[in-house]
GROMACS .gro file of C-alpha atoms in nm:
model
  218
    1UNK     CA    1  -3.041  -1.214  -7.861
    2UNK     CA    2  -3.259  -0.915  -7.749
    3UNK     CA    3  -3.151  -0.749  -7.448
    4UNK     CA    4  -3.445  -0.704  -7.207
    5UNK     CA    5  -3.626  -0.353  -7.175
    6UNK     CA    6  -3.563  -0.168  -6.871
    7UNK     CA    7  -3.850  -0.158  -6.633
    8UNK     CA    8  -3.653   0.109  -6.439
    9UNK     CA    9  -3.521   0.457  -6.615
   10UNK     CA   10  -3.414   0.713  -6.430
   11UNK     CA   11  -3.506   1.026  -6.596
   12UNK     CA   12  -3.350   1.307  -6.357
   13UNK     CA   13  -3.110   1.371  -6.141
   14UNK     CA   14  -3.006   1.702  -5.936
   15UNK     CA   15  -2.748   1.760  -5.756
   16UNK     CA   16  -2.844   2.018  -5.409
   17UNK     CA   17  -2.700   2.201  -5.202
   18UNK     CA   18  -2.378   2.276  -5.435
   19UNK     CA   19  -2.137   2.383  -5.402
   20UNK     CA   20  -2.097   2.321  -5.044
   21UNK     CA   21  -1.832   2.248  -4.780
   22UNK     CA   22  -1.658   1.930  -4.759
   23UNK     CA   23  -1.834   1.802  -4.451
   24UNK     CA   24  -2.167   1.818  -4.572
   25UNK     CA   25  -2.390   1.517  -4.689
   26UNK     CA   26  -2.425   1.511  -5.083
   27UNK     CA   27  -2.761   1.549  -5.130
   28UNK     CA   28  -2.951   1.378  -5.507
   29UNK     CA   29  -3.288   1.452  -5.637
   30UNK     CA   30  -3.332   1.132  -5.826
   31UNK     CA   31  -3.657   1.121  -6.058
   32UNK     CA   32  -3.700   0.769  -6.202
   33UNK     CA   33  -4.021   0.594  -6.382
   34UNK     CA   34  -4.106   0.243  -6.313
   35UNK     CA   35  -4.296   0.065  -6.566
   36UNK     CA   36  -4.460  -0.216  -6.443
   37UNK     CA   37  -4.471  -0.345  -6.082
   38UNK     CA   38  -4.136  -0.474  -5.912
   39UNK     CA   39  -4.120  -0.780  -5.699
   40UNK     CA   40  -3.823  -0.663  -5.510
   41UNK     CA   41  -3.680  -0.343  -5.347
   42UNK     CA   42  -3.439  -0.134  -5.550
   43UNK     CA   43  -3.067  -0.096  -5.395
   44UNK     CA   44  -2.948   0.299  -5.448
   45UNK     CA   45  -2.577   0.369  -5.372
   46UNK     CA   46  -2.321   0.600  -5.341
   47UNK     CA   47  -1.944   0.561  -5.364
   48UNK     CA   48  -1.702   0.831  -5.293
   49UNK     CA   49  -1.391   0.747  -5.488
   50UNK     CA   50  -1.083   0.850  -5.213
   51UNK     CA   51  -0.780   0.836  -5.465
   52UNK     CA   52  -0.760   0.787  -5.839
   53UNK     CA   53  -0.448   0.499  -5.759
   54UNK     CA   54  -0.591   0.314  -5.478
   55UNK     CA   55  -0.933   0.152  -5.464
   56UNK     CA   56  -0.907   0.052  -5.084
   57UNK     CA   57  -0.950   0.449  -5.052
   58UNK     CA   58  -1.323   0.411  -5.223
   59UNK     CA   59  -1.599   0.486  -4.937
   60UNK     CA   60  -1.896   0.331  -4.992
   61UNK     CA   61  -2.139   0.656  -4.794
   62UNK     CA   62  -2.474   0.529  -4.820
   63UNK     CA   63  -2.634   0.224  -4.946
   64UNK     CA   64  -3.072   0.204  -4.887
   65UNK     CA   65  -3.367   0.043  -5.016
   66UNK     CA   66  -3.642   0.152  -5.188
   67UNK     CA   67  -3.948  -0.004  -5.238
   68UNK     CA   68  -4.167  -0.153  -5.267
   69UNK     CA   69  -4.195   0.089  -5.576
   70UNK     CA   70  -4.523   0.229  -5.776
   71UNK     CA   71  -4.539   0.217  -6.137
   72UNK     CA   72  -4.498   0.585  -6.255
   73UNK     CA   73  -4.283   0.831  -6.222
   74UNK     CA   74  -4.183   0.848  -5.870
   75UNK     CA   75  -3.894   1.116  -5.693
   76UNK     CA   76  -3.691   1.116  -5.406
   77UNK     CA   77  -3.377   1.284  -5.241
   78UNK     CA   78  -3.093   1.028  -5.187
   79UNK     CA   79  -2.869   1.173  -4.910
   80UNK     CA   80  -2.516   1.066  -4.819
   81UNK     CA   81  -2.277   1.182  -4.569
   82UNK     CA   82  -1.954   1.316  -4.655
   83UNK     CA   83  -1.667   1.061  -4.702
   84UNK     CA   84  -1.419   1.000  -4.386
   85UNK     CA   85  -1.085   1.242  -4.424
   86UNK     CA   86  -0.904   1.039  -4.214
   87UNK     CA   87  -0.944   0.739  -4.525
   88UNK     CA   88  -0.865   0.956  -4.846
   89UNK     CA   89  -0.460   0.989  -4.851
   90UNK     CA   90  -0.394   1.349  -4.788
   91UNK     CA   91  -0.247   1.389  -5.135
   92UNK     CA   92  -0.565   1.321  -5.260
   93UNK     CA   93  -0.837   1.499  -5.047
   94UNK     CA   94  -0.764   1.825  -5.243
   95UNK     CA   95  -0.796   1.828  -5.618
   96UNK     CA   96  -1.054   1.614  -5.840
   97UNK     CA   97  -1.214   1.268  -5.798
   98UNK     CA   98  -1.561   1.113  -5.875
   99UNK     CA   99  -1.871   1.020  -5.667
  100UNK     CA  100  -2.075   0.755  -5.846
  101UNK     CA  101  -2.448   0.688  -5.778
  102UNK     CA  102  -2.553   0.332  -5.861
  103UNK     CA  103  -2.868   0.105  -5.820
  104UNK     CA  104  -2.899  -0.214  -5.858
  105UNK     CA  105  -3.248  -0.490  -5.896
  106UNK     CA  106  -3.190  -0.815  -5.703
  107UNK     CA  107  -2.780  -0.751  -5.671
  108UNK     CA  108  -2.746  -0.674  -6.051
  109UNK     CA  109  -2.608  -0.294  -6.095
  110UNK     CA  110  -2.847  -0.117  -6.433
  111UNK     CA  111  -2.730   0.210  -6.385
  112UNK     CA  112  -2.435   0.395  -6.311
  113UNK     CA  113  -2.423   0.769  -6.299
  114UNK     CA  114  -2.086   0.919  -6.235
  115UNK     CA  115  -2.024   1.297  -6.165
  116UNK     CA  116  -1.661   1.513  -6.101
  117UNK     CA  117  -1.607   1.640  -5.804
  118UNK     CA  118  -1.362   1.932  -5.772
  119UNK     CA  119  -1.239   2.020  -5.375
  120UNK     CA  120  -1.079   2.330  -5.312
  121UNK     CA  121  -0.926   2.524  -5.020
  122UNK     CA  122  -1.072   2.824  -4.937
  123UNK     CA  123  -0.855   2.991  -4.801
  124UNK     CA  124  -0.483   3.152  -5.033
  125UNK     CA  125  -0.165   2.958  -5.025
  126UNK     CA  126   0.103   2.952  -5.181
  127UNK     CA  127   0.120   2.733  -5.478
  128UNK     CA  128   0.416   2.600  -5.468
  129UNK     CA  129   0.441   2.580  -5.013
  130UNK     CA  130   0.094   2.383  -5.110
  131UNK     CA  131  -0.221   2.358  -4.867
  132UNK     CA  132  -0.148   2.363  -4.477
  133UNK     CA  133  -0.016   2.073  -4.290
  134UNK     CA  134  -0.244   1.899  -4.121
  135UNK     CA  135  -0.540   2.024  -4.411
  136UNK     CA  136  -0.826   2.219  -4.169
  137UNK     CA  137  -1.106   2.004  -4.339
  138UNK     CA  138  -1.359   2.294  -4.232
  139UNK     CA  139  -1.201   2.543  -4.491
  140UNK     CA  140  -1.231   2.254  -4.781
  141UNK     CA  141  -1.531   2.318  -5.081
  142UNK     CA  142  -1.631   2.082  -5.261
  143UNK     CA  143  -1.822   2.101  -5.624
  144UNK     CA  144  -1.985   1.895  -5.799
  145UNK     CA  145  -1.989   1.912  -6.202
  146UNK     CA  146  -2.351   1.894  -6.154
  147UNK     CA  147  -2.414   1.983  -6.549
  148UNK     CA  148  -2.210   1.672  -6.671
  149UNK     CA  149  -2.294   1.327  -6.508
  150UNK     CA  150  -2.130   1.056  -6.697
  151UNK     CA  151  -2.459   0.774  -6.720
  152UNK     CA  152  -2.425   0.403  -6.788
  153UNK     CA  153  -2.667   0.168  -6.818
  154UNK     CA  154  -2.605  -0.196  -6.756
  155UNK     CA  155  -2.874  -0.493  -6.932
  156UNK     CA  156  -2.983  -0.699  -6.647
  157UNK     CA  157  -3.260  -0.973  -6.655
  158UNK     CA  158  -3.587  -0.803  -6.524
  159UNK     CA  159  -3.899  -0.986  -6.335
  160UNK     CA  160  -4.005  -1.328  -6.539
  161UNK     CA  161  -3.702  -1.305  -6.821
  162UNK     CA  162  -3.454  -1.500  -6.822
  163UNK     CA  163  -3.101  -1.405  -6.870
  164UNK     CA  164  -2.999  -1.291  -7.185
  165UNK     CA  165  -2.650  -1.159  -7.342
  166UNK     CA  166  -2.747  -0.837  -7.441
  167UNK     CA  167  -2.497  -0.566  -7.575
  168UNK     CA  168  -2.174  -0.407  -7.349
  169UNK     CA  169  -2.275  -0.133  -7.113
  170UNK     CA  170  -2.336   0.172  -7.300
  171UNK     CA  171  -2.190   0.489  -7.167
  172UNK     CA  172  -2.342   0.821  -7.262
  173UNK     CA  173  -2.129   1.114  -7.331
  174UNK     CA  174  -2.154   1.424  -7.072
  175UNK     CA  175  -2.486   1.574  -7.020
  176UNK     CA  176  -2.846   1.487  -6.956
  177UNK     CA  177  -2.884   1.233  -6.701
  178UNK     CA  178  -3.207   1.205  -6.886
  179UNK     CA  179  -3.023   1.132  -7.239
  180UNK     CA  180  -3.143   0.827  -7.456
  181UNK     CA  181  -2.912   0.551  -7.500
  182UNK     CA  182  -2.821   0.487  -7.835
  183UNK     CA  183  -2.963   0.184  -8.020
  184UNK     CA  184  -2.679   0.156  -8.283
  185UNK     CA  185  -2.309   0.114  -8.220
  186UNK     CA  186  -2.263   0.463  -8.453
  187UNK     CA  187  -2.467   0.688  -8.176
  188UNK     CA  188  -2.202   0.540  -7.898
  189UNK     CA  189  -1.963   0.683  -8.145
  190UNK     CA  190  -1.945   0.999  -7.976
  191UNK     CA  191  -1.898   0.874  -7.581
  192UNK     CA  192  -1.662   0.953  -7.404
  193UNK     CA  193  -1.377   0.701  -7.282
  194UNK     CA  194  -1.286   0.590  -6.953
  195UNK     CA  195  -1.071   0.349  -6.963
  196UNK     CA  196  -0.798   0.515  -6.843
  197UNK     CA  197  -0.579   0.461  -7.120
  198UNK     CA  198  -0.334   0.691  -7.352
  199UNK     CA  199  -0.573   0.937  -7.562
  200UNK     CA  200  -0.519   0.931  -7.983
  201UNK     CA  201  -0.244   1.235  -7.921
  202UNK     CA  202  -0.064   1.038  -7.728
  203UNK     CA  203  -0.150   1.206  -7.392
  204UNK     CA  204  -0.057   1.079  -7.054
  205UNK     CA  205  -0.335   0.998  -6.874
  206UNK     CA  206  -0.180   0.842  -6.537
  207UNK     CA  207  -0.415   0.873  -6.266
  208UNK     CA  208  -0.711   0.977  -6.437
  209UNK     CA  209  -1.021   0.832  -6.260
  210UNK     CA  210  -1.228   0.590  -6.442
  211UNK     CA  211  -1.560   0.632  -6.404
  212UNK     CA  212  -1.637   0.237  -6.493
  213UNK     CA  213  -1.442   0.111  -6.219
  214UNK     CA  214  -1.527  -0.165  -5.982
  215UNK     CA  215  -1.722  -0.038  -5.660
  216UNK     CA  216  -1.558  -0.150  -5.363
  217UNK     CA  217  -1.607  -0.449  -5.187
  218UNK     CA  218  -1.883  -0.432  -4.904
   0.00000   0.00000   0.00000
């Protein structure tokens, strides 16, 4: 069966006021072209994932509507505020995690771009004393690996189709938000995998973050 074409593609996506400290809202040009005319609002999120272990730690920061939406190419800044400290286990505030930015047509998630976020303290400690205790959240940076969003798209039944089983979600390898998916099953040959499990060398990857997880509950 033929999967249905997307009447939503987001083509851009930057990433402002980076790096920046950890209090501050994160902050998404989104650039996206809508193809033919939508009969409902589209449902932008973003989820802040608190610790790589625990998904009761995932903050969902912003969720809003956007519509009713022109056909074009249409641009916006989706802005989120920082996640709650006082919800991430303080093991995990410091180091790497993910923030994902989703959006959804009538409840039904098409696109999922995911992006590694690195927080640092600025200020020098000793390695192996670690961080101060309690962590002064005001000296915290955060970064966002702004050049290598992880994108993937989801096939989802559009206005007047009817459902189809169309192909897995494809996942595109790190780069482009902009990148073409891959019509074959060789082009996804090349993505990257997030499943969390032990690489081909027989690497340990406990506690890596998986960038396909399930979003937390609302």
């Amino acid at each position: 069966c033929i999967a249905t074409m997307a009447l939503v593609n987001v083509v851009n996506m930057v990433v402002l006021d980076n790096p920046t400290n950890f209090r501050n809202p994160f902050q998404f040009e989104i650039t996206f072209e809508c193809l033919q005319e939508l009969e409902d609002d589209l449902e932008w999120k973003v989820v802040y994932v608190g610790s790589a272990e625990d998904m009761t730690a995932d903050q969902i920061l912003d969720e809003i509507l956007v519509g009713p939406v022109p056909v074009g190419v249409n641009k916006f800044v989706l802005q989120a505020d920082a996640p709650d400290p006082a919800s991430i286990p303080n093991a995990d505030i410091l180091g790497v995690t993910v923030v994902l930015v989703t959006c959804s047509y009538k409840e039904r998630e098409f696109i999922r771009i995911g992006y590694y976020v690195n927080n640092e303290y600025a200020d020098p400690y000793d390695p192996e004393v670690g961080p101060p205790s309690p962590l002064d959240i005001k000296k915290v940076v955060r970064t966002i690996l702004a050049d290598k969003p992880r994108v993937t798209r989801f096939n989802i039944p559009w206005d007047g189709a009817e459902e189809e089983k169309g192909p897995p979600p494809q996942q595109e390898a790190e780069g482009d938000v902009s990148m073409e998916v891959a019509d074959d099953d060789d082009g996804l040959a090349g993505a990257v995998d997030y499943s969390g499990e032990e690489d081909e060398e027989g690497g340990d990857d406990d506690g890596e973050i998986d960038l396909e997880m399930e979003l937390p509950n609302e």
